[in-house]
PDB file of C-alpha atoms in Angstrom:
ATOM      1  CA  MET A 897     185.595  18.610  12.341  1.00 91.00           C
ATOM      2  CA  LYS A 898     182.859  18.512  15.074  1.00 94.00           C
ATOM      3  CA  VAL A 899     182.837  21.436  17.099  1.00 96.00           C
ATOM      4  CA  ILE A 900     181.191  21.142  20.623  1.00 96.00           C
ATOM      5  CA  GLY A 901     180.373  24.054  22.897  1.00 96.00           C
ATOM      6  CA  PHE A 902     180.763  24.048  26.594  1.00 95.00           C
ATOM      7  CA  VAL A 903     178.652  26.634  27.999  1.00 95.00           C
ATOM      8  CA  GLY A 904     178.283  28.406  31.339  1.00 91.00           C
ATOM      9  CA  PRO A 905     178.887  31.693  33.173  1.00 89.00           C
ATOM     10  CA  SER A 906     181.785  32.920  34.105  1.00 83.00           C
ATOM     11  CA  GLY A 907     183.252  31.342  37.393  1.00 81.00           C
ATOM     12  CA  THR A 908     180.706  28.231  37.261  1.00 86.00           C
ATOM     13  CA  GLY A 909     183.570  25.381  36.928  1.00 82.00           C
ATOM     14  CA  LYS A 910     183.942  24.845  33.084  1.00 87.00           C
ATOM     15  CA  SER A 911     187.747  25.051  33.168  1.00 80.00           C
ATOM     16  CA  HIS A 912     187.720  22.598  35.870  1.00 78.00           C
ATOM     17  CA  ARG A 913     185.129  19.878  34.131  1.00 84.00           C
ATOM     18  CA  ALA A 914     186.563  20.743  30.662  1.00 85.00           C
ATOM     19  CA  SER A 915     189.101  17.810  30.537  1.00 84.00           C
ATOM     20  CA  TRP A 916     186.287  15.314  31.316  1.00 84.00           C
ATOM     21  CA  VAL A 917     183.725  16.687  29.227  1.00 90.00           C
ATOM     22  CA  ALA A 918     186.077  16.578  26.049  1.00 90.00           C
ATOM     23  CA  ARG A 919     186.925  13.276  26.939  1.00 87.00           C
ATOM     24  CA  GLU A 920     183.320  11.988  27.256  1.00 90.00           C
ATOM     25  CA  ARG A 921     182.933  13.527  23.246  1.00 91.00           C
ATOM     26  CA  GLY A 922     186.437  12.140  22.367  1.00 92.00           C
ATOM     27  CA  THR A 923     188.407  14.984  21.998  1.00 92.00           C
ATOM     28  CA  ASP A 924     191.144  16.090  23.334  1.00 89.00           C
ATOM     29  CA  PHE A 925     191.548  19.127  22.197  1.00 94.00           C
ATOM     30  CA  ILE A 926     190.065  22.132  24.218  1.00 91.00           C
ATOM     31  CA  ILE A 927     189.766  25.971  23.160  1.00 93.00           C
ATOM     32  CA  ASP A 928     189.753  27.716  26.976  1.00 88.00           C
ATOM     33  CA  ASP A 929     190.177  31.638  26.967  1.00 85.00           C
ATOM     34  CA  GLY A 930     192.698  31.940  24.130  1.00 89.00           C
ATOM     35  CA  LEU A 931     194.215  28.970  24.715  1.00 88.00           C
ATOM     36  CA  LEU A 932     194.507  25.520  22.183  1.00 92.00           C
ATOM     37  CA  ILE A 933     194.916  22.606  24.597  1.00 87.00           C
ATOM     38  CA  LYS A 934     196.033  19.106  23.441  1.00 88.00           C
ATOM     39  CA  GLY A 935     195.761  16.936  26.486  1.00 82.00           C
ATOM     40  CA  ASN A 936     198.103  18.143  29.040  1.00 73.00           C
ATOM     41  CA  GLN A 937     200.077  20.540  26.650  1.00 79.00           C
ATOM     42  CA  ILE A 938     199.238  23.888  25.353  1.00 80.00           C
ATOM     43  CA  ILE A 939     200.031  23.556  21.834  1.00 86.00           C
ATOM     44  CA  ALA A 940     199.130  27.303  20.619  1.00 89.00           C
ATOM     45  CA  GLY A 941     197.330  30.460  21.590  1.00 89.00           C
ATOM     46  CA  VAL A 942     197.989  33.219  24.297  1.00 84.00           C
ATOM     47  CA  SER A 943     195.831  33.115  27.566  1.00 80.00           C
ATOM     48  CA  ALA A 944     193.209  36.038  28.166  1.00 79.00           C
ATOM     49  CA  LYS A 945     194.240  35.667  31.795  1.00 72.00           C
ATOM     50  CA  LYS A 946     197.470  37.528  30.864  1.00 71.00           C
ATOM     51  CA  GLU A 947     196.063  40.663  29.849  1.00 75.00           C
ATOM     52  CA  SER A 948     195.913  43.493  32.060  1.00 70.00           C
ATOM     53  CA  THR A 949     192.367  44.426  31.851  1.00 78.00           C
ATOM     54  CA  LYS A 950     189.260  42.859  31.647  1.00 79.00           C
ATOM     55  CA  ILE A 951     188.321  44.053  28.557  1.00 87.00           C
ATOM     56  CA  ALA A 952     191.172  42.889  27.159  1.00 86.00           C
ATOM     57  CA  SER A 953     191.213  39.603  28.360  1.00 84.00           C
ATOM     58  CA  ILE A 954     187.519  39.383  26.721  1.00 88.00           C
ATOM     59  CA  LYS A 955     188.844  40.476  23.481  1.00 92.00           C
ATOM     60  CA  ARG A 956     191.652  37.754  23.632  1.00 91.00           C
ATOM     61  CA  ALA A 957     188.908  34.959  24.717  1.00 91.00           C
ATOM     62  CA  LEU A 958     186.627  36.048  21.531  1.00 94.00           C
ATOM     63  CA  PHE A 959     189.798  35.790  19.091  1.00 95.00           C
ATOM     64  CA  THR A 960     189.639  39.443  17.888  1.00 94.00           C
ATOM     65  CA  ASP A 961     193.338  39.584  17.035  1.00 94.00           C
ATOM     66  CA  LYS A 962     194.107  38.271  13.684  1.00 94.00           C
ATOM     67  CA  LYS A 963     198.113  36.741  14.518  1.00 95.00           C
ATOM     68  CA  HIS A 964     196.304  35.211  17.715  1.00 95.00           C
ATOM     69  CA  THR A 965     193.547  33.370  15.505  1.00 96.00           C
ATOM     70  CA  GLU A 966     195.940  32.278  12.465  1.00 96.00           C
ATOM     71  CA  ASP A 967     198.226  30.738  15.099  1.00 94.00           C
ATOM     72  CA  VAL A 968     195.714  29.029  16.598  1.00 95.00           C
ATOM     73  CA  ALA A 969     193.678  27.992  13.108  1.00 95.00           C
ATOM     74  CA  ASN A 970     196.945  26.715  11.705  1.00 95.00           C
ATOM     75  CA  ALA A 971     197.849  24.497  14.823  1.00 95.00           C
ATOM     76  CA  LEU A 972     194.259  22.914  14.454  1.00 95.00           C
ATOM     77  CA  THR A 973     195.130  22.215  10.684  1.00 94.00           C
ATOM     78  CA  ARG A 974     198.271  20.986  11.616  1.00 95.00           C
ATOM     79  CA  TYR A 975     197.358  18.465  14.277  1.00 94.00           C
ATOM     80  CA  ASN A 976     194.761  17.538  12.078  1.00 93.00           C
ATOM     81  CA  ALA A 977     192.035  17.858  14.821  1.00 92.00           C
ATOM     82  CA  GLN A 978     188.963  15.856  14.184  1.00 93.00           C
ATOM     83  CA  ALA A 979     186.833  17.011  17.456  1.00 94.00           C
ATOM     84  CA  LEU A 980     187.270  19.712  19.503  1.00 95.00           C
ATOM     85  CA  LEU A 981     185.718  21.509  22.545  1.00 95.00           C
ATOM     86  CA  ILE A 982     185.162  25.573  23.105  1.00 96.00           C
ATOM     87  CA  LEU A 983     184.666  26.565  26.180  1.00 93.00           C
ATOM     88  CA  GLY A 984     182.197  29.812  26.661  1.00 93.00           C
ATOM     89  CA  THR A 985     180.130  31.979  28.680  1.00 91.00           C
ATOM     90  CA  SER A 986     177.082  32.154  26.098  1.00 94.00           C
ATOM     91  CA  ASP A 987     175.882  30.326  23.199  1.00 94.00           C
ATOM     92  CA  GLY A 988     176.708  33.427  21.163  1.00 95.00           C
ATOM     93  CA  MET A 989     180.825  33.496  22.520  1.00 94.00           C
ATOM     94  CA  VAL A 990     181.241  29.634  21.277  1.00 95.00           C
ATOM     95  CA  GLU A 991     179.697  30.150  17.669  1.00 96.00           C
ATOM     96  CA  THR A 992     181.665  33.536  17.240  1.00 96.00           C
ATOM     97  CA  ILE A 993     184.767  31.365  18.460  1.00 96.00           C
ATOM     98  CA  ALA A 994     184.254  28.613  16.115  1.00 96.00           C
ATOM     99  CA  GLU A 995     183.433  31.309  13.271  1.00 95.00           C
ATOM    100  CA  ARG A 996     186.664  33.159  13.497  1.00 95.00           C
ATOM    101  CA  LEU A 997     188.829  30.303  13.388  1.00 96.00           C
ATOM    102  CA  GLY A 998     187.035  29.229  10.573  1.00 94.00           C
ATOM    103  CA  ILE A 999     185.584  25.738  11.872  1.00 92.00           C
ATOM    104  CA  GLY A1000     181.790  25.637  10.935  1.00 78.00           C
ATOM    105  CA  PRO A1001     179.119  25.377  13.399  1.00 91.00           C
ATOM    106  CA  VAL A1002     178.619  24.164  16.680  1.00 94.00           C
ATOM    107  CA  ASP A1003     177.393  20.826  16.466  1.00 95.00           C
ATOM    108  CA  GLU A1004     176.969  19.801  20.000  1.00 95.00           C
ATOM    109  CA  LYS A1005     176.311  21.929  23.129  1.00 95.00           C
ATOM    110  CA  VAL A1006     176.865  20.736  26.763  1.00 95.00           C
ATOM    111  CA  TYR A1007     175.821  23.079  29.744  1.00 96.00           C
ATOM    112  CA  ILE A1008     177.629  23.712  32.799  1.00 92.00           C
ATOM    113  CA  THR A1009     174.442  22.598  34.709  1.00 93.00           C
ATOM    114  CA  ASP A1010     174.436  19.239  32.384  1.00 93.00           C
ATOM    115  CA  VAL A1011     177.600  17.997  34.360  1.00 88.00           C
ATOM    116  CA  ALA A1012     177.631  19.648  37.814  1.00 87.00           C
ATOM    117  CA  SER A1013     174.914  20.260  40.612  1.00 88.00           C
ATOM    118  CA  GLU A1014     173.731  23.795  41.902  1.00 89.00           C
ATOM    119  CA  TYR A1015     176.062  23.246  45.039  1.00 85.00           C
ATOM    120  CA  GLU A1016     179.359  22.508  42.858  1.00 83.00           C
ATOM    121  CA  ILE A1017     178.231  25.588  41.002  1.00 84.00           C
ATOM    122  CA  LYS A1018     177.850  27.702  43.605  1.00 86.00           C
ATOM    123  CA  GLN A1019     180.723  26.715  45.220  1.00 78.00           C
ATOM    124  CA  ALA A1020     182.692  27.485  42.235  1.00 74.00           C
ATOM    125  CA  LEU A1021     181.480  31.265  42.022  1.00 79.00           C
ATOM    126  CA  ALA A1022     182.048  31.366  45.801  1.00 76.00           C
ATOM    127  CA  THR A1023     185.809  30.976  44.960  1.00 65.00           C
ATOM    128  CA  ARG A1024     185.919  33.126  42.087  1.00 61.00           C
ATOM    129  CA  ARG A1025     184.055  35.826  44.036  1.00 63.00           C
ATOM    130  CA  GLU A1026     185.970  35.949  47.414  1.00 58.00           C
ATOM    131  CA  GLN A1027     189.680  34.450  46.221  1.00 55.00           C
ATOM    132  CA  GLY A1028     189.702  35.551  42.538  1.00 55.00           C
ATOM    133  CA  LYS A1029     191.139  32.349  41.290  1.00 56.00           C
ATOM    134  CA  HIS A1030     190.991  31.044  38.121  1.00 54.00           C
ATOM    135  CA  VAL A1031     191.497  27.398  36.695  1.00 52.00           C
ATOM    136  CA  ILE A1032     193.468  26.358  33.474  1.00 48.00           C
ATOM    137  CA  PRO A1033     193.200  23.029  32.316  1.00 51.00           C
ATOM    138  CA  VAL A1034     196.517  21.862  32.200  1.00 47.00           C
ATOM    139  CA  PRO A1035     199.492  20.940  34.629  1.00 44.00           C
ATOM    140  CA  THR A1036     201.211  23.649  36.317  1.00 43.00           C
ATOM    141  CA  PHE A1037     204.756  23.177  34.853  1.00 40.00           C
ATOM    142  CA  GLU A1038     202.643  23.855  31.379  1.00 40.00           C
ATOM    143  CA  ILE A1039     202.111  27.345  32.281  1.00 44.00           C
ATOM    144  CA  LYS A1040     204.463  28.674  35.487  1.00 48.00           C
ATOM    145  CA  LYS A1041     206.605  30.041  32.885  1.00 49.00           C
ATOM    146  CA  ASP A1042     204.368  32.748  31.574  1.00 52.00           C
ATOM    147  CA  PHE A1043     202.723  33.366  35.009  1.00 49.00           C
ATOM    148  CA  SER A1044     205.412  34.458  37.124  1.00 47.00           C
ATOM    149  CA  GLY A1045     204.368  35.537  40.575  1.00 45.00           C
ATOM    150  CA  TYR A1046     200.554  34.920  39.945  1.00 48.00           C
ATOM    151  CA  PHE A1047     200.123  32.553  42.800  1.00 47.00           C
ATOM    152  CA  LEU A1048     199.831  28.833  40.789  1.00 47.00           C
ATOM    153  CA  ASP A1049     198.846  26.346  42.317  1.00 49.00           C
ATOM    154  CA  PRO A1050     198.254  22.763  41.138  1.00 47.00           C
ATOM    155  CA  LEU A1051     194.987  21.145  41.119  1.00 45.00           C
ATOM    156  CA  GLN A1052     195.109  17.245  41.346  1.00 43.00           C
ATOM    157  CA  ILE A1053     192.121  15.320  39.839  1.00 43.00           C
ATOM    158  CA  PHE A1054     191.307  12.166  41.186  1.00 42.00           C
ATOM    159  CA  ARG A1055     188.978   9.591  40.330  1.00 45.00           C
ATOM    160  CA  ARG A1056     187.429   6.847  42.841  1.00 46.00           C
ATOM    161  CA  LYS A1057     188.613   3.152  41.982  1.00 47.00           C
ATOM    162  CA  GLY A1058     186.755   1.552  45.096  1.00 50.00           C
ATOM    163  CA  LYS A1059     186.796   2.132  48.800  1.00 49.00           C
ATOM    164  CA  GLY A1060     189.959   4.028  50.079  1.00 51.00           C
ATOM    165  CA  SER A1061     191.252   3.839  46.449  1.00 49.00           C
ATOM    166  CA  TYR A1062     191.850   6.675  43.983  1.00 44.00           C
ATOM    167  CA  GLN A1063     193.293   6.975  40.752  1.00 44.00           C
ATOM    168  CA  LEU A1064     195.028  10.261  39.590  1.00 42.00           C
ATOM    169  CA  VAL A1065     193.323  11.139  36.087  1.00 42.00           C
ATOM    170  CA  GLY A1066     194.981  14.773  35.809  1.00 49.00           C
ATOM    171  CA  GLU A1067     196.361  18.081  37.215  1.00 48.00           C
ATOM    172  CA  LYS A1068     195.028  21.629  36.229  1.00 50.00           C
ATOM    173  CA  SER A1069     196.598  24.889  37.579  1.00 48.00           C
ATOM    174  CA  VAL A1070     194.927  27.474  39.908  1.00 49.00           C
ATOM    175  CA  VAL A1071     195.726  31.348  39.124  1.00 52.00           C
ATOM    176  CA  ARG A1072     194.996  34.293  39.820  1.00 51.00           C
ATOM    177  CA  PRO A1073     194.836  36.472  36.566  1.00 56.00           C
ATOM    178  CA  THR A1074     196.527  39.939  36.130  1.00 52.00           C
ATOM    179  CA  PHE A1075     193.011  41.602  35.739  1.00 49.00           C
ATOM    180  CA  SER A1076     191.959  40.462  38.826  1.00 51.00           C
ATOM    181  CA  TYR A1077     189.086  42.866  40.323  1.00 45.00           C
ATOM    182  CA  MET A1078     191.045  42.026  43.803  1.00 46.00           C
ATOM    183  CA  GLY A1079     193.593  44.636  42.899  1.00 50.00           C
ATOM    184  CA  ASN A1080     197.189  44.547  41.622  1.00 49.00           C
ATOM    185  CA  TYR A1081     199.844  43.647  43.856  1.00 50.00           C
ATOM    186  CA  THR A1082     203.598  43.652  43.741  1.00 57.00           C
ATOM    187  CA  ILE A1083     206.378  41.619  45.436  1.00 67.00           C
ATOM    188  CA  SER A1084     209.235  44.100  46.238  1.00 71.00           C
ATOM    189  CA  ASP A1085     212.691  43.319  45.803  1.00 77.00           C
ATOM    190  CA  TYR A1086     213.593  44.184  49.275  1.00 78.00           C
ATOM    191  CA  THR A1087     211.159  41.467  50.265  1.00 79.00           C
ATOM    192  CA  ILE A1088     213.166  38.994  47.991  1.00 84.00           C
ATOM    193  CA  TYR A1089     215.833  40.149  49.787  1.00 88.00           C
ATOM    194  CA  GLN A1090     214.864  39.295  53.114  1.00 87.00           C
ATOM    195  CA  ILE A1091     214.099  36.018  51.771  1.00 88.00           C
ATOM    196  CA  VAL A1092     217.186  35.366  50.819  1.00 91.00           C
ATOM    197  CA  GLU A1093     219.333  36.697  54.156  1.00 91.00           C
ATOM    198  CA  TYR A1094     217.230  34.541  55.769  1.00 90.00           C
ATOM    199  CA  VAL A1095     217.909  31.370  53.909  1.00 92.00           C
ATOM    200  CA  THR A1096     221.491  31.992  53.602  1.00 93.00           C
ATOM    201  CA  SER A1097     221.720  32.776  57.593  1.00 92.00           C
ATOM    202  CA  ASN A1098     221.025  29.574  58.087  1.00 92.00           C
ATOM    203  CA  ILE A1099     223.389  28.216  55.867  1.00 94.00           C
ATOM    204  CA  PRO A1100     226.539  26.597  57.450  1.00 94.00           C
ATOM    205  CA  GLY A1101     229.937  28.376  55.879  1.00 95.00           C
ATOM    206  CA  VAL A1102     228.147  31.649  55.008  1.00 94.00           C
ATOM    207  CA  SER A1103     228.814  34.457  56.610  1.00 94.00           C
ATOM    208  CA  LYS A1104     226.637  37.305  55.186  1.00 93.00           C
ATOM    209  CA  ILE A1105     225.414  38.883  51.744  1.00 94.00           C
ATOM    210  CA  SER A1106     228.166  41.789  50.597  1.00 94.00           C
ATOM    211  CA  ARG A1107     225.967  42.871  47.710  1.00 93.00           C
ATOM    212  CA  PHE A1108     222.503  41.809  46.331  1.00 93.00           C
ATOM    213  CA  ARG A1109     220.809  42.775  42.866  1.00 91.00           C
ATOM    214  CA  ALA A1110     217.453  41.586  42.327  1.00 88.00           C
ATOM    215  CA  GLU A1111     215.515  42.137  38.858  1.00 86.00           C
ATOM    216  CA  ASN A1112     211.925  41.038  38.339  1.00 77.00           C
ATOM    217  CA  ARG A1113     211.022  40.807  34.931  1.00 76.00           C
ATOM    218  CA  PRO A1114     207.616  39.937  33.314  1.00 68.00           C
ATOM    219  CA  ASP A1115     209.086  35.988  32.725  1.00 70.00           C
ATOM    220  CA  GLY A1116     210.704  35.804  36.319  1.00 76.00           C
ATOM    221  CA  ILE A1117     213.415  37.036  38.230  1.00 83.00           C
ATOM    222  CA  TYR A1118     217.236  37.393  38.017  1.00 90.00           C
ATOM    223  CA  ILE A1119     219.149  37.639  40.990  1.00 92.00           C
ATOM    224  CA  GLU A1120     222.659  38.355  41.660  1.00 93.00           C
ATOM    225  CA  MET A1121     224.717  38.131  44.916  1.00 94.00           C
ATOM    226  CA  ASP A1122     228.100  38.518  46.695  1.00 96.00           C
ATOM    227  CA  LEU A1123     228.205  36.303  49.671  1.00 96.00           C
ATOM    228  CA  VAL A1124     231.331  36.355  52.316  1.00 95.00           C
ATOM    229  CA  LEU A1125     231.961  32.870  53.304  1.00 96.00           C
ATOM    230  CA  ILE A1126     233.773  31.026  55.866  1.00 94.00           C
ATOM    231  CA  TYR A1127     237.331  29.875  55.984  1.00 94.00           C
ATOM    232  CA  GLY A1128     237.290  26.157  55.542  1.00 92.00           C
ATOM    233  CA  TYR A1129     233.980  25.601  53.669  1.00 94.00           C
ATOM    234  CA  MET A1130     234.143  23.700  50.177  1.00 95.00           C
ATOM    235  CA  ILE A1131     233.296  27.133  47.878  1.00 95.00           C
ATOM    236  CA  LYS A1132     231.413  25.137  44.954  1.00 95.00           C
ATOM    237  CA  PRO A1133     229.327  22.743  46.783  1.00 95.00           C
ATOM    238  CA  LEU A1134     228.709  25.604  49.174  1.00 96.00           C
ATOM    239  CA  LEU A1135     227.528  28.276  46.319  1.00 96.00           C
ATOM    240  CA  ARG A1136     225.354  25.231  44.835  1.00 95.00           C
ATOM    241  CA  GLU A1137     224.049  24.844  47.975  1.00 96.00           C
ATOM    242  CA  VAL A1138     222.984  28.342  48.121  1.00 96.00           C
ATOM    243  CA  GLN A1139     221.616  28.367  44.678  1.00 95.00           C
ATOM    244  CA  GLU A1140     219.306  25.281  45.553  1.00 93.00           C
ATOM    245  CA  LYS A1141     218.210  26.334  48.664  1.00 93.00           C
ATOM    246  CA  VAL A1142     217.263  30.353  47.696  1.00 93.00           C
ATOM    247  CA  SER A1143     215.522  29.153  44.428  1.00 89.00           C
ATOM    248  CA  GLU A1144     213.409  26.530  46.663  1.00 86.00           C
ATOM    249  CA  GLN A1145     212.293  29.139  49.108  1.00 86.00           C
ATOM    250  CA  ILE A1146     211.566  31.655  46.432  1.00 83.00           C
ATOM    251  CA  LYS A1147     209.890  29.354  44.723  1.00 77.00           C
ATOM    252  CA  HIS A1148     207.799  28.264  47.575  1.00 72.00           C
ATOM    253  CA  LEU A1149     206.675  31.739  48.874  1.00 72.00           C
ATOM    254  CA  THR A1150     206.500  33.997  46.391  1.00 69.00           C
ATOM    255  CA  ALA A1151     205.267  31.724  42.775  1.00 63.00           C
ATOM    256  CA  LEU A1152     207.801  33.906  41.148  1.00 72.00           C
ATOM    257  CA  ASN A1153     210.109  31.728  38.132  1.00 75.00           C
ATOM    258  CA  ILE A1154     214.045  32.299  39.203  1.00 83.00           C
ATOM    259  CA  GLN A1155     215.471  32.433  35.806  1.00 84.00           C
ATOM    260  CA  ARG A1156     219.177  33.204  36.822  1.00 90.00           C
ATOM    261  CA  MET A1157     220.949  33.038  39.907  1.00 93.00           C
ATOM    262  CA  ASN A1158     224.550  34.323  39.872  1.00 95.00           C
ATOM    263  CA  VAL A1159     226.032  33.526  43.449  1.00 95.00           C
ATOM    264  CA  VAL A1160     229.945  34.852  43.364  1.00 95.00           C
ATOM    265  CA  ALA A1161     231.870  33.877  46.894  1.00 96.00           C
ATOM    266  CA  LYS A1162     233.452  37.358  47.084  1.00 94.00           C
ATOM    267  CA  SER A1163     236.118  36.684  50.255  1.00 95.00           C
ATOM    268  CA  LEU A1164     236.503  34.488  53.166  1.00 95.00           C
ATOM    269  CA  VAL A1165     236.295  35.177  56.658  1.00 94.00           C
ATOM    270  CA  VAL A1166     237.935  33.214  59.515  1.00 92.00           C
ATOM    271  CA  GLU A1167     235.680  31.886  61.992  1.00 81.00           C
ATOM    272  CA  ASN A1168     236.947  32.495  65.670  1.00 73.00           C
ATOM    273  CA  LYS A1169     237.005  29.652  67.783  1.00 63.00           C
ATOM    274  CA  LYS A1170     236.066  30.077  71.434  1.00 55.00           C
TER     275      LYS A1170
END
């Protein structure tokens, strides 16, 4: 297997350019922060960005966990990878990862300064420092299930084809890791309730919420609510509309995954008509 190292300090834009560098070297396989990526799909590994501390994140990225290492090594064998791009913050990091995965020496090294200008690197560092954002070189749908609530944004990459003409060549995802030095944050159940109450109050046929319960788990949020509906509306379509609109707004405003939403029509009221 040909092993290529892609080296640069943390926050300089390696993940942003990883797909392009891999494609230029004739491979679809990338190792970035504990993940093994093939094309636009995560096929093995655990993201270091999910770890609760910076130290744990570094250990994950360096494949210090035996099971994690075996899973990724087995996936490389299963997919018969002929070439692999490994991202690292130093020559030593790239070499250590290759050694621990048992894939031999690093054949070639590409440095961030080879593919990005000084201005672009400074911009990337400023974004990391001021906003705590990290890029994962796969589409948002690939990682959303693992990063519920962590400010996921799609980052679409275009290539200029001519004057005023651009071609979409890929999508990456922007996250703020759990270990972010900007501090932890929580989204309270009451905040979720306020969002739900506002959305349902603007749906014709819903009188009020009579009971609400939200359980925020690592994989997403579980919601149960009882509604008082207005007599005269079709109940099933109305409940379906509530589910769709509430889910859409919670995902948009909080980036939380809605794993389950149980909505019950508890009672009916007759609307007074003047």
